[in-house]
Short mmCIF file of C-alpha atoms in Angstrom, two decimals:
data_model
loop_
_atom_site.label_atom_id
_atom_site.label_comp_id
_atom_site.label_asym_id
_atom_site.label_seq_id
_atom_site.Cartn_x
_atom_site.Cartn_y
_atom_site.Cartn_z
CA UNK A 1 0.00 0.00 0.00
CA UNK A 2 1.37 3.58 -0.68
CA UNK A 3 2.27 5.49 1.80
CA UNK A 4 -1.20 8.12 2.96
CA UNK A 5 0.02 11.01 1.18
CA UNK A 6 0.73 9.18 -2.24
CA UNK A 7 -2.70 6.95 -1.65
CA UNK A 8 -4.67 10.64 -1.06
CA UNK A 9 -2.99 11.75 -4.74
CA UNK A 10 -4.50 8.60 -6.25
CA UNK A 11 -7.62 8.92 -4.94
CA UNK A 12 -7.83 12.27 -5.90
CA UNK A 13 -7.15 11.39 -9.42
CA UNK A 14 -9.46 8.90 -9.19
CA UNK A 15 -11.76 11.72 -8.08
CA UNK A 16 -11.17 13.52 -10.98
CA UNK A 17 -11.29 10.30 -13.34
CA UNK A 18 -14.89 9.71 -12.08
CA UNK A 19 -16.15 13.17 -11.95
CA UNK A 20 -16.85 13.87 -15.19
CA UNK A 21 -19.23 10.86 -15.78
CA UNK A 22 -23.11 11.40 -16.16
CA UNK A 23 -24.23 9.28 -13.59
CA UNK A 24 -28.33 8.25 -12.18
CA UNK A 25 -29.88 5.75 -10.63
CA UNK A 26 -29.42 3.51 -13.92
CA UNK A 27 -27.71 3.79 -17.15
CA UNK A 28 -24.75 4.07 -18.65
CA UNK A 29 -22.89 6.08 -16.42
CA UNK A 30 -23.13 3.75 -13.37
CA UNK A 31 -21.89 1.21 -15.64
CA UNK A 32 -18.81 3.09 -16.90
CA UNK A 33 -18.30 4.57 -13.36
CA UNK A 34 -17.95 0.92 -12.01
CA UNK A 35 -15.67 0.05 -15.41
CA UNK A 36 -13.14 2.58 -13.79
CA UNK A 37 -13.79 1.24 -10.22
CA UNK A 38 -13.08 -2.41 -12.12
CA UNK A 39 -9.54 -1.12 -12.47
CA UNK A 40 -8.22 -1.04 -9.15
CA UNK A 41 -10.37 -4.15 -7.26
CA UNK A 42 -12.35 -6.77 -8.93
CA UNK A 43 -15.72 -6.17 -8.94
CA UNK A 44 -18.81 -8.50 -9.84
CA UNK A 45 -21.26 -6.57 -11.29
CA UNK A 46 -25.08 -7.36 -11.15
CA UNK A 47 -28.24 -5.96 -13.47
CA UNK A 48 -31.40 -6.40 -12.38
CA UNK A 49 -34.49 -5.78 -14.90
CA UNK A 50 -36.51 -3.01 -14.68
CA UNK A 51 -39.81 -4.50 -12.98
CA UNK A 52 -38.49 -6.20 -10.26
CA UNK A 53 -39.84 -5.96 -6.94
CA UNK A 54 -37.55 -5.16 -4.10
CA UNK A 55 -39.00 -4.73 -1.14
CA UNK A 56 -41.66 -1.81 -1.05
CA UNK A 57 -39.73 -0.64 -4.98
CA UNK A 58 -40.14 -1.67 -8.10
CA UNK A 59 -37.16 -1.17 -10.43
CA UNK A 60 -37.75 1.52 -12.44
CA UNK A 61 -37.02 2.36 -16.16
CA UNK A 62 -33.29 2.86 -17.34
CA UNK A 63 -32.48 6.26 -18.47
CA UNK A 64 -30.13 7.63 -20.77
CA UNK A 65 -28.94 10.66 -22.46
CA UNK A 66 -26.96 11.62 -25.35
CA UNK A 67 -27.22 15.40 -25.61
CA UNK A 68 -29.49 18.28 -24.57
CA UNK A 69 -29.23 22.00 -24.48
CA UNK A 70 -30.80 25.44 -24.47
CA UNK A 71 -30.09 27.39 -27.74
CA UNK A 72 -31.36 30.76 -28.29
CA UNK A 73 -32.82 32.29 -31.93
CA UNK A 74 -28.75 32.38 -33.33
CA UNK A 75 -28.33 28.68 -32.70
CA UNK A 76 -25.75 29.58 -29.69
CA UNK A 77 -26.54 26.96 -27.02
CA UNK A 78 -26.86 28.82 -23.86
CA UNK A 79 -27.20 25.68 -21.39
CA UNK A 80 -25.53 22.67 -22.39
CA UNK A 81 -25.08 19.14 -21.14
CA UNK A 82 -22.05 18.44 -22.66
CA UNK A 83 -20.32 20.98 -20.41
CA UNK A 84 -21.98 19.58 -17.39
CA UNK A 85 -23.75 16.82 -16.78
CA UNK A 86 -25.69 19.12 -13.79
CA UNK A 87 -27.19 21.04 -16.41
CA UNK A 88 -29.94 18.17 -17.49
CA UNK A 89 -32.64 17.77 -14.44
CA UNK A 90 -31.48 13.93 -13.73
CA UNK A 91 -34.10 11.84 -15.45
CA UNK A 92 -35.51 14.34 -17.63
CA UNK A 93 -38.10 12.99 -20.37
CA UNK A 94 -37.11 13.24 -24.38
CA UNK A 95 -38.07 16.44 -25.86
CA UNK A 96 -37.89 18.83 -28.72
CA UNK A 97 -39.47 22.13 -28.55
CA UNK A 98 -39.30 25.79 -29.26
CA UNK A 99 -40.91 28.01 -26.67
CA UNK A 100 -40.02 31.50 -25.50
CA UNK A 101 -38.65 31.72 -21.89
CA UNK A 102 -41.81 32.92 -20.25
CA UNK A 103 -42.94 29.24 -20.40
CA UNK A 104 -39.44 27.97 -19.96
CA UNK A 105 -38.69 29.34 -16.80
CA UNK A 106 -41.00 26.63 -15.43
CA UNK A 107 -38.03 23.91 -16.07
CA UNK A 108 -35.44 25.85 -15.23
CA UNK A 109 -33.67 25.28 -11.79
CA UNK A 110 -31.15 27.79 -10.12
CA UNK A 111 -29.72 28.55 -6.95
CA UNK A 112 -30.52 32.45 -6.29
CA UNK A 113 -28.62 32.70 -2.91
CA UNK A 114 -25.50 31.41 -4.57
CA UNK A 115 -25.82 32.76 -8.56
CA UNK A 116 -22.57 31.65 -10.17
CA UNK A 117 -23.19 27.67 -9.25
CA UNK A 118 -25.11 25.50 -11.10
CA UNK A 119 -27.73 23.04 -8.74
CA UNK A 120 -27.84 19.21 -8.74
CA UNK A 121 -31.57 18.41 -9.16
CA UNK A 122 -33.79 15.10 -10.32
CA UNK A 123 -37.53 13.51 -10.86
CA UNK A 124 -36.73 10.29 -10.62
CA UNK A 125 -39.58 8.95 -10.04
CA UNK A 126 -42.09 11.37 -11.64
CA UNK A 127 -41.87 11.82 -15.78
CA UNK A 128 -40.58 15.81 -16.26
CA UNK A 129 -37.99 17.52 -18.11
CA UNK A 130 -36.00 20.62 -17.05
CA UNK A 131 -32.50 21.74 -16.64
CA UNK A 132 -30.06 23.54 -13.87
CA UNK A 133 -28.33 26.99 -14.35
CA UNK A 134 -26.45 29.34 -12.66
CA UNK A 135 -28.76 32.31 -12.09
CA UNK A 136 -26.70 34.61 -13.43
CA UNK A 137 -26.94 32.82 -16.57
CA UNK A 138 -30.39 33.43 -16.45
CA UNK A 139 -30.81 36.86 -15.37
CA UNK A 140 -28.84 37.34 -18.88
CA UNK A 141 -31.10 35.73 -20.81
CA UNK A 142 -33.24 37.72 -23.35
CA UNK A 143 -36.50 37.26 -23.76
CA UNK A 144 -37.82 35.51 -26.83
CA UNK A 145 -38.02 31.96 -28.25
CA UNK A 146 -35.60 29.39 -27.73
CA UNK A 147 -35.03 25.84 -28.66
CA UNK A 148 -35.13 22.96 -26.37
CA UNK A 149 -33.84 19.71 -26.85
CA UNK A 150 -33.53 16.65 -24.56
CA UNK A 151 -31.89 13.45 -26.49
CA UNK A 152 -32.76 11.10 -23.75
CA UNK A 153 -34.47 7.53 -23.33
CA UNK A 154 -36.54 5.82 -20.87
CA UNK A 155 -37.10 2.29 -21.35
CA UNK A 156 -36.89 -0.65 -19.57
CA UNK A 157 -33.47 -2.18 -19.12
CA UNK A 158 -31.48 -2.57 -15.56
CA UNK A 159 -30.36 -1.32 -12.41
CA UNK A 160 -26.56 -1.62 -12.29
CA UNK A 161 -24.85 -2.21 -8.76
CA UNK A 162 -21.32 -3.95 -7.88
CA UNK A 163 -19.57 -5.83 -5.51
CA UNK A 164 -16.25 -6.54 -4.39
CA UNK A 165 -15.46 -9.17 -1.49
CA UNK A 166 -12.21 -9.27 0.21
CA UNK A 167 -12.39 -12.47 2.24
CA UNK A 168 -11.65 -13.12 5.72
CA UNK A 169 -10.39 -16.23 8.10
CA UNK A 170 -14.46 -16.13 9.14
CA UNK A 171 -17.62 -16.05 7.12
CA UNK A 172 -19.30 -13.13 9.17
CA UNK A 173 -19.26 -9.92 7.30
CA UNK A 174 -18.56 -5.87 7.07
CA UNK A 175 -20.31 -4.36 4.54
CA UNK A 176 -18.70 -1.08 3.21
CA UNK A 177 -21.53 0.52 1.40
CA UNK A 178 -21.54 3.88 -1.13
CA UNK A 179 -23.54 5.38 -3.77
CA UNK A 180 -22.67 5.88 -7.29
CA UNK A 181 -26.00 7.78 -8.25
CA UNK A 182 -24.47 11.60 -8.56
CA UNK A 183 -23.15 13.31 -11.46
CA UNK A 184 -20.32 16.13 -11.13
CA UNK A 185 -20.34 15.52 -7.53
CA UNK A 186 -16.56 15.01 -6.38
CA UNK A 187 -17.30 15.26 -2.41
CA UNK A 188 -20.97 13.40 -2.55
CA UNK A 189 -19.59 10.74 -3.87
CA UNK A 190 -17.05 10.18 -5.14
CA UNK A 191 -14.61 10.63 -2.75
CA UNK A 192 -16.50 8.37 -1.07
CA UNK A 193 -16.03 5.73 -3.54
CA UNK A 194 -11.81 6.16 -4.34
CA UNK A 195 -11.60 5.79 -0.08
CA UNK A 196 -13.80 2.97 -0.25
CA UNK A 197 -11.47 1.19 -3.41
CA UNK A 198 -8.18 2.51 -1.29
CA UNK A 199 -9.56 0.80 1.56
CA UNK A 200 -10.34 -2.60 0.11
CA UNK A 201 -6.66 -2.46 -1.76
CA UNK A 202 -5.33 -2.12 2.06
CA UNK A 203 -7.62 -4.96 3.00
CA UNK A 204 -6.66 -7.28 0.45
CA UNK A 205 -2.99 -6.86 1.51
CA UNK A 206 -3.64 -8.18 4.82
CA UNK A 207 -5.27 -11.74 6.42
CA UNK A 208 -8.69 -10.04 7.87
CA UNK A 209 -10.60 -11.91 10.96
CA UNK A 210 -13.60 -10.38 8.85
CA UNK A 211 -15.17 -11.18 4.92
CA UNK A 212 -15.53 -7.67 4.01
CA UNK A 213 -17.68 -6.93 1.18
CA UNK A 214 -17.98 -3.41 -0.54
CA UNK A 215 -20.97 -2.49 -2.09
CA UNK A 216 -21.18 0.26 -5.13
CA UNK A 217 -24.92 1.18 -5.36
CA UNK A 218 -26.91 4.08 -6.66
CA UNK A 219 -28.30 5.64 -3.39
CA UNK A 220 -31.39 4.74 -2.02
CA UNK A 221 -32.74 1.84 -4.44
CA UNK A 222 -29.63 0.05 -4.88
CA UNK A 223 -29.53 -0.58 -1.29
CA UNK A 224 -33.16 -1.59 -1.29
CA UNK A 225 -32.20 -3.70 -3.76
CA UNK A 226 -28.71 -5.56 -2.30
CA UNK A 227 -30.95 -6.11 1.05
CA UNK A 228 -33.65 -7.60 -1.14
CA UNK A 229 -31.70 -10.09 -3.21
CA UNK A 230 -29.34 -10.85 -0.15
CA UNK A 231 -31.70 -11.28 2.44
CA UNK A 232 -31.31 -14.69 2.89
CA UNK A 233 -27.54 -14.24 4.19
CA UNK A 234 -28.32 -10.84 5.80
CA UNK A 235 -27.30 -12.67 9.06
CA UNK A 236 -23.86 -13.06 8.19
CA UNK A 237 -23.44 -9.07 8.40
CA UNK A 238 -22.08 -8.13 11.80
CA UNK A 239 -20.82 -4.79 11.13
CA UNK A 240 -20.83 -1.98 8.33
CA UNK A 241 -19.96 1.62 7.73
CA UNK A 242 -21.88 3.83 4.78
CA UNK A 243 -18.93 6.17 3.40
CA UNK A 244 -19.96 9.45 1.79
CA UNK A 245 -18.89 12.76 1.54
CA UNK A 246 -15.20 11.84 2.23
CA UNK A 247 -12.89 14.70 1.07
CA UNK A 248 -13.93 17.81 1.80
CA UNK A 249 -11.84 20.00 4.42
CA UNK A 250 -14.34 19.78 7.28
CA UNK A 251 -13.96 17.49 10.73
CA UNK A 252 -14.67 13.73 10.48
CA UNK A 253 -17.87 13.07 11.38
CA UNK A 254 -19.75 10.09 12.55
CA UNK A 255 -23.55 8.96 13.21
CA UNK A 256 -24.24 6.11 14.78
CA UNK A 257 -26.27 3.08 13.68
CA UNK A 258 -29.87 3.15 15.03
CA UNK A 259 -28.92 0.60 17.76
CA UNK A 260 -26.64 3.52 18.94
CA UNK A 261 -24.81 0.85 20.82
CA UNK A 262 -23.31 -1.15 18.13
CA UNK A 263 -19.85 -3.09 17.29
CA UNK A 264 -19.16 -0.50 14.89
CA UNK A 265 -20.45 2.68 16.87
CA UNK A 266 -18.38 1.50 20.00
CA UNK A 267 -15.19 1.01 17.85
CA UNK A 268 -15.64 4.45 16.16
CA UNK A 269 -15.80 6.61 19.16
CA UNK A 270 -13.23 4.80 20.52
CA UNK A 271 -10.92 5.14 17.47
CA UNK A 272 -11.67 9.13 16.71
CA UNK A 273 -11.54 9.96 20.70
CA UNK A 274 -7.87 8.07 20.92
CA UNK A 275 -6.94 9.42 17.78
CA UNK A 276 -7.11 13.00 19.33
CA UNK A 277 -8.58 14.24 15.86
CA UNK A 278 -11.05 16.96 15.55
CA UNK A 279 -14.45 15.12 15.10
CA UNK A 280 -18.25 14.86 15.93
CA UNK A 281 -20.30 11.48 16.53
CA UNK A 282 -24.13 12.03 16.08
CA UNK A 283 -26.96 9.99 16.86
CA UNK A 284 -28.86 8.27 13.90
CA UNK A 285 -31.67 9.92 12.08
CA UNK A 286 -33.70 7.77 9.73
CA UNK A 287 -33.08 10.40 7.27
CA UNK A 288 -29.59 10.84 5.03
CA UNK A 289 -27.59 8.17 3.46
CA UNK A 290 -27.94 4.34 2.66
CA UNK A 291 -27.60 3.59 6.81
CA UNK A 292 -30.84 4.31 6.53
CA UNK A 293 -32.15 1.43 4.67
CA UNK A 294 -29.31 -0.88 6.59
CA UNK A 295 -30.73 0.39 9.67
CA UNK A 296 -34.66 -0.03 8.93
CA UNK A 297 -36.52 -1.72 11.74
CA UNK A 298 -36.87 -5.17 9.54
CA UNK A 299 -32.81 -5.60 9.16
CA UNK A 300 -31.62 -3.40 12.16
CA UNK A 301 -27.81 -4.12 11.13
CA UNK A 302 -24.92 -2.17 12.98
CA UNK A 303 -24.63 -0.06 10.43
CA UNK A 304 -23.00 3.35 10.95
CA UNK A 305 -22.31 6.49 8.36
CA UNK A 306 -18.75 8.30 8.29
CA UNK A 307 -18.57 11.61 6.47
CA UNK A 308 -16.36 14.67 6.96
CA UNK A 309 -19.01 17.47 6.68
CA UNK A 310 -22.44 15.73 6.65
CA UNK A 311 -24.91 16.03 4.16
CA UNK A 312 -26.12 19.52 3.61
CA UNK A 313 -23.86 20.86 6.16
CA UNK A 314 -21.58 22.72 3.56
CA UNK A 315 -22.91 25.19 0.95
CA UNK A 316 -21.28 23.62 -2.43
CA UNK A 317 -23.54 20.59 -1.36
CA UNK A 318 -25.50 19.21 -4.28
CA UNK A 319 -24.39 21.78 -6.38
CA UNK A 320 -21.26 22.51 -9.15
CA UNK A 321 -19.40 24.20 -6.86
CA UNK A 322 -18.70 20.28 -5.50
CA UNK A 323 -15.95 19.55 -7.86
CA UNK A 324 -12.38 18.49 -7.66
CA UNK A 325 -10.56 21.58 -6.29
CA UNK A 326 -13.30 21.20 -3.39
CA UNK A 327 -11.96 17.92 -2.44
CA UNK A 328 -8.40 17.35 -0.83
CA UNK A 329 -5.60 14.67 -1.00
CA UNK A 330 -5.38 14.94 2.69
CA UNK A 331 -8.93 14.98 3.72
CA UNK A 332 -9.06 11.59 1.54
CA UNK A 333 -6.57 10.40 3.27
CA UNK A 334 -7.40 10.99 6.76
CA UNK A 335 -10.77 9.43 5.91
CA UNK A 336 -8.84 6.67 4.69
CA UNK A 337 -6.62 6.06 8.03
CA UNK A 338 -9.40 6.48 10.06
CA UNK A 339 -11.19 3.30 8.26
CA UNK A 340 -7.79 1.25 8.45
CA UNK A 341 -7.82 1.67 12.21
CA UNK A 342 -11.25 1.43 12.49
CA UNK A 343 -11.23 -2.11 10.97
CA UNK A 344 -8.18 -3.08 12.65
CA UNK A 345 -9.81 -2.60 16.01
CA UNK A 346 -13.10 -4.17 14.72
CA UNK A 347 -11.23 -7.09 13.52
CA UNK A 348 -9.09 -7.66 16.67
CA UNK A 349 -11.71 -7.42 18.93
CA UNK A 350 -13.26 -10.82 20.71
CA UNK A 351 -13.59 -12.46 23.49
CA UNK A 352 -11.81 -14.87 25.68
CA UNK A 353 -11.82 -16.72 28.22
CA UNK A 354 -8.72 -16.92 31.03
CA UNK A 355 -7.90 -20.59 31.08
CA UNK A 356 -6.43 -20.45 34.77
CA UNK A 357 -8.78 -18.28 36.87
CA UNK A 358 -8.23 -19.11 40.13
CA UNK A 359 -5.68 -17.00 40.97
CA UNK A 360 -2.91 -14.73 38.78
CA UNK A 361 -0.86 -17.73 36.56
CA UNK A 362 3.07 -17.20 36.77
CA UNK A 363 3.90 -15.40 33.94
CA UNK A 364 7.61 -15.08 34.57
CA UNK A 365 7.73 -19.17 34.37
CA UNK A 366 6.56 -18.53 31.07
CA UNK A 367 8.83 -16.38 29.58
CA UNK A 368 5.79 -13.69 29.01
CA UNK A 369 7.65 -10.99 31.53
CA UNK A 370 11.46 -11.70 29.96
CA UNK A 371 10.05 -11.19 26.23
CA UNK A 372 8.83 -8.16 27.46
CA UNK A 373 12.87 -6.66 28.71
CA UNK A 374 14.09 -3.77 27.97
CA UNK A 375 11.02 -2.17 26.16
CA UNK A 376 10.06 1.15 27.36
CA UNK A 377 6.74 0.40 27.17
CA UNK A 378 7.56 -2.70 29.39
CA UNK A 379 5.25 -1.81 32.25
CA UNK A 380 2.38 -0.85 30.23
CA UNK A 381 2.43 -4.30 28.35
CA UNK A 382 2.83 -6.22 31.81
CA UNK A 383 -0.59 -4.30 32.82
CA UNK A 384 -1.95 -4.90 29.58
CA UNK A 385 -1.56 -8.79 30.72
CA UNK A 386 -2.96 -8.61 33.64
CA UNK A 387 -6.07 -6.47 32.65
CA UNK A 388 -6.15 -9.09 29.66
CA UNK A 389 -6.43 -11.94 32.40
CA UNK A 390 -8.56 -10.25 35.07
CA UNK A 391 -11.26 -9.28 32.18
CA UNK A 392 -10.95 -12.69 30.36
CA UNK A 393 -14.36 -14.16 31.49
CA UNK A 394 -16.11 -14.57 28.09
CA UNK A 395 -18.45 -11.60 28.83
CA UNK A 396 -15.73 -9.07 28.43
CA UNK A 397 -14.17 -7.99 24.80
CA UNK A 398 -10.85 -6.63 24.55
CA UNK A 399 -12.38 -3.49 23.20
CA UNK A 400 -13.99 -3.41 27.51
CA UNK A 401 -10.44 -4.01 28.56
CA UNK A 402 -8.75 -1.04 26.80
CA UNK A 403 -11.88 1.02 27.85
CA UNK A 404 -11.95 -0.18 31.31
CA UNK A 405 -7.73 -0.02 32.16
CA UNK A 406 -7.07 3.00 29.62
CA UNK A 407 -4.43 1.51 28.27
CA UNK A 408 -4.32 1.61 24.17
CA UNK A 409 -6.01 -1.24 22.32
CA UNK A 410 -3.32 -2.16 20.60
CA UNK A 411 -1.21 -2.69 23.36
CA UNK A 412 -4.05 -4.84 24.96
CA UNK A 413 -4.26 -6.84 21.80
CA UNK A 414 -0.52 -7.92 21.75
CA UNK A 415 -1.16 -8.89 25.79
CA UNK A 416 -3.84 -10.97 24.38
CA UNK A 417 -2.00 -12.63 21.54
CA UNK A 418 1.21 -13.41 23.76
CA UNK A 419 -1.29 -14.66 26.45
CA UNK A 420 -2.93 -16.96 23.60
CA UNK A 421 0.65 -18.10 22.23
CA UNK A 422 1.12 -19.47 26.24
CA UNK A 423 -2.35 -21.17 26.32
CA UNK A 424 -3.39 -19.15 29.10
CA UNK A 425 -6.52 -18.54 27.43
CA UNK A 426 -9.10 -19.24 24.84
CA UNK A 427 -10.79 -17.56 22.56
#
């Protein structure tokens, strides 16, 4: 793995790679999104027809779209797709009309507060047509007729998603879940996505306790849709973390799965508060990202969300001013650490039970005090033991021990894999 700074360069170019791409909820710019992911970690990629029933949804139609614009009475397009994919109203219906911009306005979308950016807007769901501007752009528009055009289809076809599994010594699961739904959005999400494919990279490199398995969706109905079709094996999931908005320059923060008190929640505050980094933890709302639909009442997995600045807490939010200079190398990469020692922690923590209880075992006899000369953190590894020991009583993870004695987790974990290697307990 490269070192953090080099890995936050290639994620930002990944960034940038994947920016560009007009993305929805279906189509052809999923697909080529996840051809790019496909580079850097295997995926398997599943379609699933338009029609099919997933939970309370119903697939919809695939859309598509190969041009559309704004021209005025010269020919001289004034909004255009192919400079932004933002400019097209995500979904929009085929058309081909000339109208003058009294009736236009209706379909046009702009941000007044903020008049040079452009707004992210859709109707997925409902058949419309329309298209995003900067207002500025419209305040200089004349009045008078103009042509619109729309080259888009609707038809049935598929819902694209992906997967990529990094197995584990167990079959018991973290999901890593992010959306791949939003065009010319670098912070929501595709920073979120080049952290997700650095983190599986650094996964792959290592022997996890855990199977992890990331999941590339479009937001909301692709994770109805991966609960739906993996339902059946939805017990296997012990952990998971939704990434999203994962670059921008803002504090990490955290919400919490709806059980508040889960695997994953527990091991996040503990990593951020020992980490010493600036950072928030929140408790979950049923309203945001795809924890949301890991999180309904039906599935209530430990399923917990890490952002920087959450959704709609920074202005450039869902609009063009959310492009690659917003995003930072760094930011990535902080995001990225924090996940690496996240799921270290999360894969290091179980259970055991002290094999000689009645009393404190000689350690010394056992060579686990002279291994330990001449370190200076010789004391605190002896304690570690002990703690290790005291705690070992099959109720107690080693998570409770470094909470309870204070002492790092790592340092508790090497007590409990010397204490292991001398068969003074069991897992």
């Amino acid at each position: 793995m490269a070192p953090m700074t080099a890995a936050g360069e290639e994620m930002h170019a990944l960034v940038e790679r994947l920016y560009p791409l007009c993305r929805s909820i279906t189509g052809d710019g999923v697909r080529a999104t996840l051809d790019i992911v496909g580079e850097y970690i295997p995926l398997q990629v599943h379609e699933v027809p338009t029609g099919t029933q997933v939970l309370d949804w119903t697939v919809p139609q695939e859309w598509n779209i190969r041009d559309a614009y704004v021209a005025d009475s010269t020919g001289k397009r004034v909004v255009d797709f192919a400079a932004s994919s933002l400019h097209v109203l995500g979904y929009s219906v085929p058309v081909s009309r000339t109208m003058p911009l009294s009736e236009l306005r209706g379909h046009l979308h702009t941000l007044p507060d903020q008049p040079s950016w452009v707004p992210y807007r859709t109707s997925y769901y409902k058949p419309e047509w329309g298209f995003c501007l900067a207002q500025e752009t419209l305040d200089a528009l004349p009045d008078g007729e103009y042509e619109v055009c729309v080259d888009s289809t609707l038809a049935d076809g598929h819902l694209t998603y992906a997967e990529h599994v990094v197995p584990g010594q167990v079959a018991d699961e973290v999901i890593v879940s992010c959306h791949v739904c939003h065009p010319a959005l670098a912070n929501d999400n595709m920073a979120g996505v080049a952290v997700a494919v650095f983190l599986a990279r650094a996964l792959a490199e290592q022997t996890p306790y855990y199977t992890y398995r990331f999941v590339f969706a479009p937001g909301t109905i692709g994770a109805i849709t991966w609960l739906a079709r993996n339902k059946e094996r939805i017990d296997r999931v012990k952990h998971g973390l939704v990434l999203a908005c994962a670059g921008d320059r803002g504090q990490l923060t955290y919400k919490q799965s709806r059980r508040g008190d889960a695997g994953i929640d527990r091991v996040m505050r503990h990593v951020l508060a020992a980490s010493e980094r600036p950072h928030s933890v929140s408790e979950f709302t049923p309203y945001g990202y795809d924890e949301r639909q890991y999180c309904s009442p039906g599935f209530d997995l430990g399923v917990g969300s890490l952002t920087r600045t959450p959704y709609a807490g920074y202005p450039e939010y869902h609009t063009s001013a959310d492009n690659p200079d917003f995003v930072s190398p760094e930011a990535m990469a902080d995001t990225l650490a924090v996940c690496r020692e996240v799921f270290a922690v999360l894969d290091r923590d179980r259970r055991y039970v002290n094999l000689s209880p009645y009393g404190e075992p000689q350690l010394g006899r056992r060579g686990l005090y002279d291994a330990l000369g001449g370190r200076s953190d010789t004391k605190q590894a002896q304690m570690a033991m002990l703690w290790v020991l005291n705690l070992s009583d099959g109720e107690h993870s080693l998570l409770d021990v470094s909470e309870r004695s204070g002492l790092p987790f790592d340092t508790v974990a090497a007590a409990a894999d010397a204490l292991l290697g001398a068969g003074l307990i069991k897992e």
